[in-house]
Amino acid sequence: MDNKRQGKKFSDLQAKRDHYRQISTQSQANVNAKHIDVEKFVETRAYEITAMQQALESSKKMNNARAFQTLPRHLRRRAASHNVKRVPFRLRAKTILEQQKSAMNKSPAASKKAEEKEQPIKNRRHRRKGSVLVKEYTRRQQGKRWLETHIWHTKRMRMKEKWGIMIAETPNDKSHRAIYKALHKAIIHDTSYTKTVEIKGPYLDIVKLFSGICISERDLTSKMYTNGTHIIPLILCKKDIRKVIGPANGIWQNFLENDNSKSDDMVVDSQSSSFYLRFHPGMNEQVMFRLGDQLRVMALQDVVSVCDKSLEIMSVDIYGAKATELLQSVLEFSPNKNQNDSGSKKTSISEKIWNCLRNVSDSKSVPEGLVLQLESIDPRLKFPQKMKSKKSNVPKTPDAIKNHEDMVNKEYGDTIEHLNNYFGMAPQDIQTNGVWSTGYCKQLLDSKKSEGELNSRRQNLLIPGTKLEYTKEDISIPIILVRRGPPHIIGSSHEQLPFSRDCISGWTFICPSGFVLDFWKSFVFAGGRAIGLREHAMLCFESLIPYFPECWALTESYNEYFFGSKDGKTLGQLQTEYDRWKKKPASKKENYMKKGVTSPFYPLLYKLVGLEEPQEHLKYSFMNTDQKESQLDKSFNESEPKIIAKSDPTIDPWMIVSSFELECIRKMLKPLENQTQYSDFSFTKWIEPLMQKCDQTKNSLNESMSIYSLPSQESYRKSLVRVSLLSISRGTPTSNAAIALPEIAKDVNNDFDGESSDENSGLVSGDKNPESKKRLFPNQGSTIGYVMGGDFSYSSSKGAAIGICSLEGLYKIWMMHGVNSKDVLDLVKKTRKPKVYNFIKSRKTIDDSIFVEVCNVDGKTRRLYSLYV
């Protein structure tokens, strides 16, 4: 019955449509003529033509089907696409008209949203076009900055946004051990994220400006620095040396005119100079604010200008034993540059020095801080480069060996002579290459040859694979090579420990923007292995050098890294670790309160100097409420008196970073000849040499460093010192582990490894209480410091760490070693395993060393470590 009704409705609708489609006609007359008149014929058929047009119009009005609904059956879909190109060509005009009418009927908000949303490009061939890629990459860079090697790194490394820049964090494969093994070759790291600031103005005004914002053991007015041949390591501070910002490096660049009527000093003092400051991007806001504030205080705003050149200067760090060989294989100088009238080439002294360094086997043989300004040809002309092997050049016959030795000795002599002449040159005699000039570098970038032009030149070569020759139309790229060392990482001189390895020395390659990707590809093909931020931190750890900002405690950059930004946009490392622990079920996560660990996620630096922790930090610890405090074992917390510094509570804890203070502390920690003298030493008397050294330094500096102020005894009670730790037997320290005084008074033969070999196993002080077996973590009274970063060290094949101790804690450990020296030696002998030759071999080292105990936050082990300042 329903089928009959539906058939009737369809027949009625079909009849209705046929009615409107009918075309009225007039009676047709007999036409017998063979020829017709067109005008008359049209006039006679005008009625039918008009009727046909009316039928078409009425048929369109009655047709309720859209263009997509009129498709053939094999093209119809229930969820049809609205793409016009999916419709046959004959229906596209109607489809476009229908879409326009539907858009007009929509609300203004919906139509605006549809306009803002761009249709995705589904054709890959179209997506890979150059113009489309540039538009897409520009859209993806909104709110962040890409380095020029970003696309190369994204295919091989994990990227992470830090400090507003997308930086390669770590390679996709396991790389720590492989990177350490690759140090015998060459390692490269793109450091273009480093901030570069130009301070331009009169020479004396720039020196006056930096005397109030930095600590430097080098004299900024020295000739070897003002002529731009050396880079200057600095430590930037606020208005006081107790408030450190972080490490930085400076390079002088003078724009002077030759005037024979004036002496060198008069020329330097009267002419304008430029000082380029390079520092970590995490310090950008603090440094720029500090420079502006100091300019306002000294009234130098109209004389000295500050300009950010971070987007114009790119850099690459090169590490490893073959860092110099890698640069030698890629860099090549233009043969037609600096020619005399006779046609011979005039070689600059920087180029002479670089040519003499071809026989240098290691970059550590080159003086630290050396700055060379060179001009290299486009590396794409000789791409791909290969590192030259020196084994093939080794002579075999005795005469050849002798001639080779004579030649090498002559080149070494020439190198020393060139270096001495280079360091002693006047600033106006140093030849600059224009790498700091924005206009010159932009002109070079505009005249740079495209890849298509170079490929067309390669096609015209007679022998395929031949390197392209340099022509006058090719450009020479200005570059700067800086011999980098540990002082340029920490901002001051560094004493290399005997068991550590210098893994960060090498070269810093600086070039203008737009060219670093070309050099980067050449470095990779020549044998350089790329690393990320995590591997760079690992190399600093292997050298036992504090890595910024993770190991620079109490700085604003460290607080932002650890506790997050103040605006809450970025989460800190502390909140990330705390949330990861909190999300675990109670049966799966560590019970720190049971083991007496009150702060397993961050070091209690304020507690070290007898101050209360800030309230914003307490929420990540287990001592923020009285209830949690009561759950801890009181006997464990009160077994020894706490170290409370009775001093001014308004003084905040601060870090000692100046090299002369650290050197004085090393001398203070040496044992006395007579053991009875220790009873006469109080903390005030112990730091008297340090106070005298600071007073002498301040008098010698005079006005050259107005930022330096003499710390008081009260401030030294709140001071912290960065230390290095090395395991005596075994074990690996972890972050936030406690550094404590060794427990030797009660039970020297106690096993401090926490093993269950005897009944006293795991006890800290010989206590028979079974509850204390579970708690190896030291109390606040015996804690003198915390571990900032620890891991297994490939350099020493043991566990190592970088920690922070209070100066008063170092005094206590010095006193304990002096009074109980015999017990300490017995403890070390017990811990170092029963190997007599190891003990005898290291006996001299043991007598001069300081030993502490380190307990990880898991509270399972408490082992002995040697401590070095």
Coordinates of C-alpha atoms in Angstrom, one line a residue, residues 52 356 413 455 564 620 646 654 771 857:
M52 CA 11.2 27.8 -24.7
C356 CA 100.9 27.9 10.0
G413 CA 109.0 29.1 14.9
N455 CA 74.4 23.5 -10.6
G564 CA 59.6 28.2 35.9
Y620 CA 57.4 21.1 46.6
K646 CA 73.7 33.7 63.8
W654 CA 75.3 34.2 47.4
E771 CA 64.4 2.1 62.5
V857 CA 67.6 11.1 47.7

